[in-house]
XYZ file of C-alpha atoms in Angstrom:
595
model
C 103.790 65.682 -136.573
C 99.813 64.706 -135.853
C 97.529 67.219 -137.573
C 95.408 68.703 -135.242
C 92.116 68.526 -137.330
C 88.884 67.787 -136.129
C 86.524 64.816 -136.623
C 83.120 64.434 -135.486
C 82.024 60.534 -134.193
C 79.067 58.832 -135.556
C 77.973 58.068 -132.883
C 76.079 58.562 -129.558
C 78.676 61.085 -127.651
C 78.298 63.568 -130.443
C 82.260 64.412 -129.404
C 84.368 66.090 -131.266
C 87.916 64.405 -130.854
C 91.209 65.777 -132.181
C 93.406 63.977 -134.580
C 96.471 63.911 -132.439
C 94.186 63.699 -129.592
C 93.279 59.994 -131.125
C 96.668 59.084 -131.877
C 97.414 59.300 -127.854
C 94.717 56.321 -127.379
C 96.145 52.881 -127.218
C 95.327 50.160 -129.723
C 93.269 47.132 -127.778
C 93.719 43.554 -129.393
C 90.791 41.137 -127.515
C 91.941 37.323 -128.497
C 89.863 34.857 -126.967
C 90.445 31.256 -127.967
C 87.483 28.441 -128.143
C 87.230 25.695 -125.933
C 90.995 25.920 -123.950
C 90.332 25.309 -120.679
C 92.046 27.208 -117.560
C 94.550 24.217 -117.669
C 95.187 23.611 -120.926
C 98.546 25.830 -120.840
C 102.029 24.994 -119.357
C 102.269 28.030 -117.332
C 99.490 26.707 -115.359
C 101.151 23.500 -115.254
C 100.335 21.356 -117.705
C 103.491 19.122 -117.535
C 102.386 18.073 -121.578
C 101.619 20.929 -123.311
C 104.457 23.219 -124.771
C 102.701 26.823 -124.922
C 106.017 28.939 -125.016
C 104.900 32.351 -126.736
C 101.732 32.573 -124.215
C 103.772 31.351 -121.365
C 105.963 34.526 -122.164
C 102.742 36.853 -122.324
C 101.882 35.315 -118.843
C 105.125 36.387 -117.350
C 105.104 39.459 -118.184
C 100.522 40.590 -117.834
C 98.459 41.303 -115.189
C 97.016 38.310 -114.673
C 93.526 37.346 -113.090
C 93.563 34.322 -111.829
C 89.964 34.230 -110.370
C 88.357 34.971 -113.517
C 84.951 33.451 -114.731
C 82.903 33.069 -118.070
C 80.200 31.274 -119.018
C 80.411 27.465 -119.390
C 79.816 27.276 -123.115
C 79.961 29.687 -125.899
C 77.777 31.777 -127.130
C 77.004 33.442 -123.727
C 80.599 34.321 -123.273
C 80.763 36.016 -126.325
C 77.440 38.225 -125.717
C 78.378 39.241 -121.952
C 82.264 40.334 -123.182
C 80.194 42.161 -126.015
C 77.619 44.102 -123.929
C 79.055 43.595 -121.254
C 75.646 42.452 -119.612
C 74.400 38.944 -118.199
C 73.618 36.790 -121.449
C 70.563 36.318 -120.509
C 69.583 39.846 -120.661
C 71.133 39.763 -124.299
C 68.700 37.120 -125.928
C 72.299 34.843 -126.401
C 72.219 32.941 -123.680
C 72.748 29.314 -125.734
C 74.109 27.888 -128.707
C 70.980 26.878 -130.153
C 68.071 26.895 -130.492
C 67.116 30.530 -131.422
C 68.795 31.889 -128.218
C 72.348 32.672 -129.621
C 71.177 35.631 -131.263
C 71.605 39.156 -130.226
C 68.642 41.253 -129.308
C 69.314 43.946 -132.123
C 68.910 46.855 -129.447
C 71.948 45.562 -127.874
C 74.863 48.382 -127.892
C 78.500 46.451 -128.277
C 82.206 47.126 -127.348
C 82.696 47.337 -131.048
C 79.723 49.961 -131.293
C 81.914 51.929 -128.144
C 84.990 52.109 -129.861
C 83.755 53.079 -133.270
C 81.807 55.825 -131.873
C 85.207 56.916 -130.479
C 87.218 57.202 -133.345
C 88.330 53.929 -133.162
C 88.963 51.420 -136.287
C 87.367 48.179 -135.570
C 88.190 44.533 -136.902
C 87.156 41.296 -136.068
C 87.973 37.708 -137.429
C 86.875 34.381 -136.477
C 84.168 33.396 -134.633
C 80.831 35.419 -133.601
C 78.388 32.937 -132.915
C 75.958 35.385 -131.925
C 73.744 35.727 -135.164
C 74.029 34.149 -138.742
C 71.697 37.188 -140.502
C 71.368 40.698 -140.592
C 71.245 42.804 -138.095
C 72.642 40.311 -135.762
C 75.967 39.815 -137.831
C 79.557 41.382 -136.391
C 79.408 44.147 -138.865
C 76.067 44.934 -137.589
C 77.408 45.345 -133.863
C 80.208 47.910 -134.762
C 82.972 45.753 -136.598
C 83.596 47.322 -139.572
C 86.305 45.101 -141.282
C 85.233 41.272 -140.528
C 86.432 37.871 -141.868
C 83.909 35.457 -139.922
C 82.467 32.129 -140.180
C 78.605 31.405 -139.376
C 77.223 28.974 -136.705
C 79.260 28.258 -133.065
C 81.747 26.160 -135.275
C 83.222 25.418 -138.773
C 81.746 22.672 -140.254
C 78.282 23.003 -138.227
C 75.452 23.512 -140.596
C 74.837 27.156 -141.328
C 78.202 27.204 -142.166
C 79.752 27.527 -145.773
C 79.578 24.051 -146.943
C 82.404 21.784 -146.996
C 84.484 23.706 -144.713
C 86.903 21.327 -142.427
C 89.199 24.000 -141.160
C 91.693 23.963 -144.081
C 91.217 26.176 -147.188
C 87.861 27.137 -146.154
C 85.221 30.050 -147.140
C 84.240 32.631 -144.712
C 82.377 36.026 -145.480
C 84.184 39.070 -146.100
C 83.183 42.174 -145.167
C 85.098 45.787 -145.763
C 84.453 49.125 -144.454
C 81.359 50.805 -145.669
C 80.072 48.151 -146.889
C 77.433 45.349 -144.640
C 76.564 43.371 -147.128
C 79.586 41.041 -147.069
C 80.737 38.844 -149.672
C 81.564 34.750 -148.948
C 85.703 34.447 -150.639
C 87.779 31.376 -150.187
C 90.966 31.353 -148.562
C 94.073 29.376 -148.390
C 95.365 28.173 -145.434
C 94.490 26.358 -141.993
C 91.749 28.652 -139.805
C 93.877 29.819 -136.844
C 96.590 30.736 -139.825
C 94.340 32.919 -141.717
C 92.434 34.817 -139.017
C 95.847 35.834 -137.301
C 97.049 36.751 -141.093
C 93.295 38.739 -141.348
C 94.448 40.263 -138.405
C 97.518 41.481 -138.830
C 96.722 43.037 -141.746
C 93.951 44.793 -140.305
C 96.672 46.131 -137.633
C 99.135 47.516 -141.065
C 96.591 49.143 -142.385
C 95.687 50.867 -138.756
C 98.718 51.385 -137.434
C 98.552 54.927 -137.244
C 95.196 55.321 -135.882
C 94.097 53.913 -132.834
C 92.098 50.610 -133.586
C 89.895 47.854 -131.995
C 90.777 44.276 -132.525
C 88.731 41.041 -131.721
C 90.370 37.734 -132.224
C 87.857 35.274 -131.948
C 89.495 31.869 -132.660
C 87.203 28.809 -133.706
C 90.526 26.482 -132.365
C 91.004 24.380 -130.471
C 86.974 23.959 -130.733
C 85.919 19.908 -132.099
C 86.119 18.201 -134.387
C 89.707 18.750 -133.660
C 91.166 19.098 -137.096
C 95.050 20.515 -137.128
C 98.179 19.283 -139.275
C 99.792 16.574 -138.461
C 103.196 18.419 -137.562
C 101.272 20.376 -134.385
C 99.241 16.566 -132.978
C 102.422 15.045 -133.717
C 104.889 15.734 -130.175
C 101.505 14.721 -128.361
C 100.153 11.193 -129.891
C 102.869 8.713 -128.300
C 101.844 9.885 -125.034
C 99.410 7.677 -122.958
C 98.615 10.602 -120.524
C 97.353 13.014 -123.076
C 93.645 12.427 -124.194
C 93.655 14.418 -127.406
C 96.715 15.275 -128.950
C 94.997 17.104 -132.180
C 93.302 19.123 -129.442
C 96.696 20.086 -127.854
C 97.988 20.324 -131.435
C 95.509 23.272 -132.588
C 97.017 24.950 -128.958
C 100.543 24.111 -130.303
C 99.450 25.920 -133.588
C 97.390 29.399 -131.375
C 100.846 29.570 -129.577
C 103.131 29.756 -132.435
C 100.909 32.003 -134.716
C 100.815 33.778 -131.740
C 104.360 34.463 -130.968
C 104.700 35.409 -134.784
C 101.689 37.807 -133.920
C 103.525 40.285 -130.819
C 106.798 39.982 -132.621
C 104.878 41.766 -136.014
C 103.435 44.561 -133.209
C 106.622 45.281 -132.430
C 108.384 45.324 -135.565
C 105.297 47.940 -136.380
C 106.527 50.107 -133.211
C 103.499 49.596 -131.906
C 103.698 47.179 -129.349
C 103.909 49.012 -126.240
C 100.842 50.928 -126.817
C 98.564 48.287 -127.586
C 96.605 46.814 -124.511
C 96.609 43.134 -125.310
C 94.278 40.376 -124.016
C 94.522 36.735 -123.912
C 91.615 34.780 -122.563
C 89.059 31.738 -123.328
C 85.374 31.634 -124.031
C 84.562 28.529 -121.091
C 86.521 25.425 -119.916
C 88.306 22.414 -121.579
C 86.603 20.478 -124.031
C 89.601 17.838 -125.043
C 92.321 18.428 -122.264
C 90.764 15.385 -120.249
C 88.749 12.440 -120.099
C 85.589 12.680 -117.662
C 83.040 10.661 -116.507
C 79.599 10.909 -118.847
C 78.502 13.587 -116.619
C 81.207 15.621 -117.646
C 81.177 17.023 -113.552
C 83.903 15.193 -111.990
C 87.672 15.448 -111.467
C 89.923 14.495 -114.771
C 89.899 10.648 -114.698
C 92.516 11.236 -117.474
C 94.698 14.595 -118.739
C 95.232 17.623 -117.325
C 92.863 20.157 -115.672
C 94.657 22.093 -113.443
C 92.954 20.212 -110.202
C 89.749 21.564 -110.909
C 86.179 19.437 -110.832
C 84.258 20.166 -114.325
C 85.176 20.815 -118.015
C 82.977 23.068 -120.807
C 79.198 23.452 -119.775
C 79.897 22.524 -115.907
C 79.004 24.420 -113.418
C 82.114 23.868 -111.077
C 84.760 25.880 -111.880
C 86.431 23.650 -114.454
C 83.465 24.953 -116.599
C 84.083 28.712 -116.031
C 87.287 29.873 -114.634
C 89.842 30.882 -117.626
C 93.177 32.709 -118.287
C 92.929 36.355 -118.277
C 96.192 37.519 -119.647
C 96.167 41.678 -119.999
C 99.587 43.633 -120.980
C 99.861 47.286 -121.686
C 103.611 48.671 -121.422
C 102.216 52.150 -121.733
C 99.876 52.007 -119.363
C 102.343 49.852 -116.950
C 100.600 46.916 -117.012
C 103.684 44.316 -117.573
C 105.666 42.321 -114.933
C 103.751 39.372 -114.076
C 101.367 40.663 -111.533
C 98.243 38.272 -110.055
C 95.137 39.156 -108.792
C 93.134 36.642 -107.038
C 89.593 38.436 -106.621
C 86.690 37.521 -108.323
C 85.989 38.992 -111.671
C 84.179 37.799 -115.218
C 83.577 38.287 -118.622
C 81.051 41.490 -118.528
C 83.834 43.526 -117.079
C 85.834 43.793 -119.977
C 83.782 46.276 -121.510
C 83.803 48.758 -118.621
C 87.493 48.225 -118.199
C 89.196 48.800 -121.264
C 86.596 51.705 -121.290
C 87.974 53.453 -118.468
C 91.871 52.428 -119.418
C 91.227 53.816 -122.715
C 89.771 57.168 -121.238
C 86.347 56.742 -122.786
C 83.054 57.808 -121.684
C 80.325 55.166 -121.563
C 77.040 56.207 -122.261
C 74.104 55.352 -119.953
C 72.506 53.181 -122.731
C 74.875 50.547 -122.380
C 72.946 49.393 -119.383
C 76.165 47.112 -117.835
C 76.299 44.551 -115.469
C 80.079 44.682 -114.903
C 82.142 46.724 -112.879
C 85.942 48.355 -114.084
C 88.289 45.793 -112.805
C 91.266 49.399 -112.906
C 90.995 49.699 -109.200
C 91.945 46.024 -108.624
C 94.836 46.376 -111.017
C 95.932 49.692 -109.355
C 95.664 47.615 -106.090
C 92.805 49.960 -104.667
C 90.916 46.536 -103.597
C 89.471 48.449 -100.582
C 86.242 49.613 -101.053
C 85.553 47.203 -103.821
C 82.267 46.749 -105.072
C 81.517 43.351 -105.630
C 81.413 40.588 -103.229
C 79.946 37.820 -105.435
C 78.987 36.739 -109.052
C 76.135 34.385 -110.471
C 76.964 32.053 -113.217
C 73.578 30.337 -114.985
C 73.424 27.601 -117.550
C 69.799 28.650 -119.008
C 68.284 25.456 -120.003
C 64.484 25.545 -121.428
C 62.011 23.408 -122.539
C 64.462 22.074 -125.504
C 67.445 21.085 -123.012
C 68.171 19.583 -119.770
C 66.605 21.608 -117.257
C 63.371 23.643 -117.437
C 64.022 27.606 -118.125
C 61.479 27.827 -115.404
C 63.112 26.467 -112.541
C 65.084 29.344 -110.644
C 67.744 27.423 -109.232
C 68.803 24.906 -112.117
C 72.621 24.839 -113.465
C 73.253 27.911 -111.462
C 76.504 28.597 -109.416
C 76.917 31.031 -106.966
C 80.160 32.706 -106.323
C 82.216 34.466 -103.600
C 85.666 34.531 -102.755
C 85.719 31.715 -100.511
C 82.074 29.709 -101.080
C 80.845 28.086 -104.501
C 76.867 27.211 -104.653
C 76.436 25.284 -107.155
C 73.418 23.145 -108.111
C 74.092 21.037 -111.025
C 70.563 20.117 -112.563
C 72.424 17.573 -115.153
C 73.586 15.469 -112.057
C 71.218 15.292 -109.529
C 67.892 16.543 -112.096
C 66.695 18.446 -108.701
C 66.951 21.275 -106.435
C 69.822 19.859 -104.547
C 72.640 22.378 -104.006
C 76.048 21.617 -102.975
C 78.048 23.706 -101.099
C 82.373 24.322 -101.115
C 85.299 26.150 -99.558
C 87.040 27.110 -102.536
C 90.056 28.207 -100.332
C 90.407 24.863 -98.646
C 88.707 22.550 -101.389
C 89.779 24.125 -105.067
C 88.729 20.629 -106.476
C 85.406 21.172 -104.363
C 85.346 17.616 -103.590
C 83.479 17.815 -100.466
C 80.516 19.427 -100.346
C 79.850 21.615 -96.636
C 76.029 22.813 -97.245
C 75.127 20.677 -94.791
C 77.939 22.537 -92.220
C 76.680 25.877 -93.397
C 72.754 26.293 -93.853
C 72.942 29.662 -93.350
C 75.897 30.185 -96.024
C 73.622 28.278 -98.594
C 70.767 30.478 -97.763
C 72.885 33.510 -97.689
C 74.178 32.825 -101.538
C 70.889 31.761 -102.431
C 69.637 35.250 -101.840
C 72.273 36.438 -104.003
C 71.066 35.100 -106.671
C 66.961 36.439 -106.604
C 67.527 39.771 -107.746
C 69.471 38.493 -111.491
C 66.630 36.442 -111.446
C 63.861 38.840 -110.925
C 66.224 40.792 -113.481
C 66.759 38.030 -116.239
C 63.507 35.766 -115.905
C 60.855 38.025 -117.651
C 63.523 38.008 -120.669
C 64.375 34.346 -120.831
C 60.883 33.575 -120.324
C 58.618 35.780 -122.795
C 61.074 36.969 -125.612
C 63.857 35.954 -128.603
C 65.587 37.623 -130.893
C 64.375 37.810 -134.439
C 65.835 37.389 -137.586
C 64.999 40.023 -140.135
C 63.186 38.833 -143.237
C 63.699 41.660 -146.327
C 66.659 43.215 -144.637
C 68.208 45.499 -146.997
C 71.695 43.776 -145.854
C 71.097 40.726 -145.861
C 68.541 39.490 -149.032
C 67.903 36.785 -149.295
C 68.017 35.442 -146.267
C 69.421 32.426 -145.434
C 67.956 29.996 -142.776
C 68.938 27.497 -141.269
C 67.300 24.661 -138.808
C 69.876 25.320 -135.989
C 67.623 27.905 -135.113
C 64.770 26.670 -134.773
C 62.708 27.203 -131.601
C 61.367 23.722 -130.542
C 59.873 22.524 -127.917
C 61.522 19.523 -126.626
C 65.360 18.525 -127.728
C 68.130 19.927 -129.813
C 67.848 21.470 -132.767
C 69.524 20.052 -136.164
C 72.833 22.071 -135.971
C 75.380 19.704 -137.591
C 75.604 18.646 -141.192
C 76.249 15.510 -140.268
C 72.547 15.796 -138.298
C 70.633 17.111 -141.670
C 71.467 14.616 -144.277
C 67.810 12.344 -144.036
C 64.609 14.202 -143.965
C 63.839 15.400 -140.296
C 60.909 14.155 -138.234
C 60.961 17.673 -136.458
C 59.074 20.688 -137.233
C 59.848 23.566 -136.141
C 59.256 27.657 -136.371
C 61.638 30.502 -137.096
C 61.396 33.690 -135.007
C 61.180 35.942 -137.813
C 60.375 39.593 -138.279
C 59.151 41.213 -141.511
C 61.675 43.689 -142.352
C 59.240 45.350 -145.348
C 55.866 44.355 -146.471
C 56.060 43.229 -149.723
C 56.510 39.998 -152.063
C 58.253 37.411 -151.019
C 60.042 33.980 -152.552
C 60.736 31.285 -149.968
C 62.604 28.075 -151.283
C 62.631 24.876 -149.046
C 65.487 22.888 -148.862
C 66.968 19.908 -147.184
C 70.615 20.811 -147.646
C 72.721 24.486 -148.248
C 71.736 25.905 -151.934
C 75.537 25.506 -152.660
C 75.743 21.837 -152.703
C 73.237 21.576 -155.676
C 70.894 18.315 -154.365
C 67.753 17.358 -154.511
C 65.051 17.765 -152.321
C 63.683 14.490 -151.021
C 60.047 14.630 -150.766
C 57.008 14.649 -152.572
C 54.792 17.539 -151.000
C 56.145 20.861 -148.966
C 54.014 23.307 -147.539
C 54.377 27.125 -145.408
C 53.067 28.817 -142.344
C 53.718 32.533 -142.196
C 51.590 35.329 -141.000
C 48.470 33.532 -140.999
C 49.781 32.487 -144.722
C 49.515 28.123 -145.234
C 50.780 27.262 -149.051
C 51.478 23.404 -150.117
C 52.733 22.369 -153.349
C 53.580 18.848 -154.793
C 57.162 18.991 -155.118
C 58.841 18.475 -159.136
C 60.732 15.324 -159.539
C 64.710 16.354 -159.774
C 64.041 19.673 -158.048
C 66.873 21.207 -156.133
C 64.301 24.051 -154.200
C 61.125 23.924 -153.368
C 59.524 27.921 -153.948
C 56.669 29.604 -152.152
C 55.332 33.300 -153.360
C 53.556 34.899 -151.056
C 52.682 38.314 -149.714
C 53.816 39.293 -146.186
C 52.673 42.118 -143.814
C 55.294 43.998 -141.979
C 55.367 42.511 -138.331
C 56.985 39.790 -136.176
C 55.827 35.981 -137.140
C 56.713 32.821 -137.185
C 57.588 30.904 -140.542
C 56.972 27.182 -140.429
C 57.885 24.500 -142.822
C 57.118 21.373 -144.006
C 58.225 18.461 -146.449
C 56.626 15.420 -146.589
C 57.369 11.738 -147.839
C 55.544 9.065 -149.663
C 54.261 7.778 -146.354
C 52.682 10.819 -145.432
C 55.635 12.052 -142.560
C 56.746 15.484 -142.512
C 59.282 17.117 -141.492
C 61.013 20.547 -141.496
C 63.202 22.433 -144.815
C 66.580 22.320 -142.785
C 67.469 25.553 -145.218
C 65.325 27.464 -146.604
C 65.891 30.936 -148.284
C 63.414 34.086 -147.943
C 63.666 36.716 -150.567
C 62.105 39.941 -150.608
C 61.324 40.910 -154.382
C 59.583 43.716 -154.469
C-alpha cells in the first residue's frame, strides 16, 4: 500500500502532491546517442549494420519519422533542455564561449524535480564546464558526466580515451561534485550509472537522461564490436559502427533490467540522436553531398549540414501504460524543443509560464488529432560568427527552412553567399534538384518564415554570452579552459592534441565575479593534473581594469597572479610570452577565490 502523506515541491508550483499520487506518474528515460545519423541503424535500412535490440524498440514505439535537431551538438542538447531555439539559450555552438547555458535558463530536469520527480543524468552535457552551468546546476541531482563536447577534448579529465576513464561525480544534496575513476569502456559505465540510478528509484517516479558521448570521434571501441565491420569495403568506419554495435547491446541489457524491476511498462522511453552521421559515410570535403561511400539512408548531408542528412534523426518513444507501443509512424514535422512540452503534458504536469517554450506538445499528433495542428513549418540555423564560417550577422546564412513538402536551405559553407536553394522533399528526399527557380514565390514565402525567429534570436546572438562564475561557492577554484575563449576570427584551442606548443592566440574569458574579494589565478599551458612545466619566460593578466606581469620561475608548473576583484561581469585575459618576445594565451588557467 502507498502512504498517502504529503510532500511539498521545491520548486516554482508551490504544489502539494500526494505520495501515492506520485507513484501513479510514469518514469521517463531520455537516451540520446552522439553523432548516429538517421541512417546509421538497420531498421532504417542499413544493409551493414546489425542494431537488433533498437530495431526491436522501433517495432514496437511511436515513431517520428520527420523529426529534426540541430546539425551539431551542443544546440541539440540546449533546445531538448529548455525546450527553446538554442539561440535564445546562449548554446548555440560548440565553442567558442557559446555552448554555455544562460544561467536564467529553466530545464526539463528543473520541471521534473519541482514535481516530485528523482532526476539522473550520465554522459554527456556539453552545455557548461563550471558552475552554475553544470547538469547538477540545471536540476540533475545524481550526475556522472564528462566536461567539454567529447572525451578526450581539452577541458576534459586528462588522459581519458574512452576506456577506464575519470568523470565527476555528483550525489544528491551535494553540487560540488567530486572527479572518481571508473572501470570500464564509456557507453558500459554510463548505462551501468544508469541503471543503478533506476534501483535505487524504482519506487518513486524518476527522470532519466542518457546522454551518450558514442559513437562521437575519435572512434575508440574494442576490437570485438569494429570487428564484424572491418573486412567490408562498403563500410567507411567500422569502429564507428562498432561503438553502435556496443549502444545496441548495452541497450538490450538495459529494457530487459526495466523489466526484471517490474517497471517497464510504466516508464516512457526515448531513443533519439543529437544531429546526423559523422562516420556512417564518406562525403565530399564539403560534407553537403550525397554518400559517395556508406550508408545514409538516401539523404544529401551528414553532421553540421543543413540538408536533412544534418538534422533529421530517429525518434523512438514507447510507453505501454500510456499505449504508446505497436509500431506506429508519424510523418509530420516535429523537433527537438518539443520534447519538453510533450512528456510534460503525457506526464500530467503543469508548465509554468517561465519556461518561455518554443515547442509545441507533439500528444495530439500521437493521438492522431493532426487537424487543427499548429505548426506548419520549422527553422533550423547553424549560427556562425565572427570566429567561424559565416558572419553571425548575416540573416540568411546556414539556415534551412522547413515545411512538409519544401526545404529552403542556404548553405553559406558551399556557395559563401546569399544563394538559396529550393526542394520538394516529397518528390526529391535526396533534394538533388533544386526548384527555387520554379517557385519564386515559395522561396519568398519560406523566407518570411524565417524573420520573426530572427527578429526573436538576433538581439541575443548578437549582444550577449553566457558567463562563467568566478568565486562560485560550487565550483572554487575554477577551472578554465581555452575552448572557451571568445575570439575574434577562427576556432578556439579545444583539443589536447591543439594545446601542446605555446599558442599564438589571445583570447578573453566571459567571466563574472561571483564575490568581491581576493583572488589567486595560476596560468598554465596544460591541465594542473599532468604536472608540466610552463613554457615561457614572462606571463601577464587583464581583469577588471587589473594588468599584472611577472617573469616566470625556471621549472615552474603554474604561473600565480593575486589580485583583488570587484563584484561584476569582466573579461580575464592572459598572456605568456617566449624568449622572442611572442605571446600567447594560458590554455588553463585556475581562478581561486580566497577570501
Amino acid at each position: 500500500m502507498k502512504l498517502l502523506k504529503s510532500i511539498v515541491l521545491n520548486g516554482v508550483t508551490g504544489l502539494l502532491i500526494s505520495v501515492a499520487a506520485l507513484a501513479e506518474k510514469p518514469n521517463v528515460i531520455l537516451i540520446m546517442t552522439d553523432d548516429q545519423g538517421y541512417g546509421d541503424l538497420a531498421c532504417h535500412g542499413n544493409p551493414y549494420l546489425k542494431t537488433p535490440e533498437l530495431d526491436k524498440m522501433h517495432a514496437e514505439s511511436i515513431r517520428f519519422t520527420n523529426f529534426h535537431v540541430s546539425p551539431f551538438c551542443t544546440p541539440t542538447r540546449a533546445s531538448l533542455m529548455t525546450g527553446k531555439h538554442a539561440a535564445k539559450t546562449g548554446a548555440y555552438r560548440t565553442t567558442g564561449g557559446l555552448s554555455i547555458l544562460f544561467r536564467e535558463n529553466k530545464t526539463i530536469a528543473n520541471l521534473f524535480q519541482d514535481n516530485g520527480y528523482a532526476t539522473g543524468m550520465f554522459g554527456k552535457w556539453h552545455l557548461g564546464d563550471h558552475a552554475p552551468q553544470r547538469p547538477q546546476d540545471f536540476g540533475f541531482e545524481d550526475v556522472v558526466w564528462h566536461r567539454a563536447g567529447g572525451i578526450g577534448q581539452a577541458t576534459d579529465y586528462p588522459g581519458n580515451d574512452y576506456f577506464d576513464d575519470t568523470y565527476e561525480r555528483v550525489v544528491p544534496g551535494d553540487r560540488k561534485g567530486k572527479l572518481e575513476k571508473f572501470s570500464g569502456y564509456c557507453t558500459d559505465v554510463f548505462f551501468q550509472e544508469s541503471l543503478r540510478f533506476v534501483k535505487e528509484n524504482k519506487d518513486k517516479p524518476f527522470f532519466l537522461y542518457l546522454p551518450l558521448n558514442a559513437p562521437h570521434g575519435p572512434y575508440h571501441v574494442d576490437e570485438k564490436w569494429a570487428a564484424p565491420y572491418k573486412d567490408n569495403k562498403d563500410i567507411v568506419n567500422a569502429n564507428f559502427y562498432g561503438m553502435i554495435a556496443n549502444i545496441d547491446w548495452n541497450f538490450g541489457k538495459f529494457r530487459a533490467e526495466l523489466e526484471k524491476l517490474d517497471i517497464a511498462d510504466n516508464t516512457i522511453l526515448i531513443f533519439m540522436t543529437d544531429n546526423g552521421t559523422s562516420g556512417g559515410g564518406k562525403f565530399n570535403q564539403q560534407q553537403d553531398s550525397l554518400p559517395l561511400k556508406g550508408y545514409n539512408a538516401g539523404m544529401r548531408g551528414k553532421k553540421s549540414s543543413l540538408y536533412d542528412g544534418g538534422h533529421r534523426v530517429p525518434f523512438f518513444l514507447h510507453w505501454a501504460n500510456g499505449g504508446l507501443t505497436g509500431g506506429k509512424d508519424i510523418d509530420t514535422l516535429a523537433a527537438h524543443y518539443d520534447v519538453l512540452p510533450t512528456l510534460a503534458e503525457l506526464c500530467g504536469i503543469t508548465l509554468p509560464e517561465e519556461y518561455e517554450l518554443d515547442g509545441i506538445s507533439l500528444n495530439p499528433l500521437i493521438k492522431g488529432e493532426t487537424e487543427g495542428w499548429q505548426r506548419d513549418h520549422l527553422v533550423l540555423h547553424h549560427h556562425g560568427g565572427k570566429m567561424f564560417t559565416s558572419p553571425i550577422t548575416e540573416q540568411y546564412a546556414d539556415v534551412a527552412v522547413m515545411t512538409q513538402k519544401w526545404r529552403l536551405v542556404n548553405s553559406w559553407r558551399v556557395s559563401q553567399k546569399h544563394k538559396f536553394t529550393l526542394y520538394d522533399i516529397q518528390e526529391d528526399p535526396s533534394q538533388e534538384k533544386d526548384v527555387s527557380a520554379q517557385f519564386p514565390e515559395v522561396v519568398a514565402r519560406l523566407k518570411e518564415y524565417h524573420q520573426p525567429y530572427w527578429d526573436e534570436v538576433s538581439p541575443i546572438i548578437l549582444n550577449r554570452y553566457a558567463r562563467i562564475d568566478l568565486g562560485n561557492p560550487d565550483h572554487n577554484p575554477t577551472e578554465l579552459c581555452s575552448q572557451d575563449w571568445v575570439m575574434e576570427k577562427g576556432y578556439p584551442p579545444y583539443s589536447i592534441s591543439r594545446v601542446k606548443k605555446l599558442p599564438k592566440v589571445i583570447a578573453p574569458w566571459k567571466v563574472h565575479v561571483k564575490e568581491a574579494g581576493r583572488y589567486r589565478i595560476t596560468l598554465r599551458q596544460l591541465p594542473k593534473a599532468t604536472n608540466k612545466t610552463v613554457v615561457g619566460v614572462k606571463a601577464k593578466i587583464e581583469i577588471a581594469g587589473i594588468t599584472e606581469e611577472v617573469t616566470i620561475p625556471k621549472d615552474s608548473k603554474g604561473v600565480d597572479f593575486t589580485v583583488n576583484l570587484p563584484e561584476g561581469d569582466t573579461d580575464l585575459i592572459t598572456y605568456i610570452y617566449n624568449t622572442k618576445g611572442e605571446a600567447g594565451g594560458a590554455y588553463f588557467t585556475e581562478v581561486e577565490l580566497l577570501d
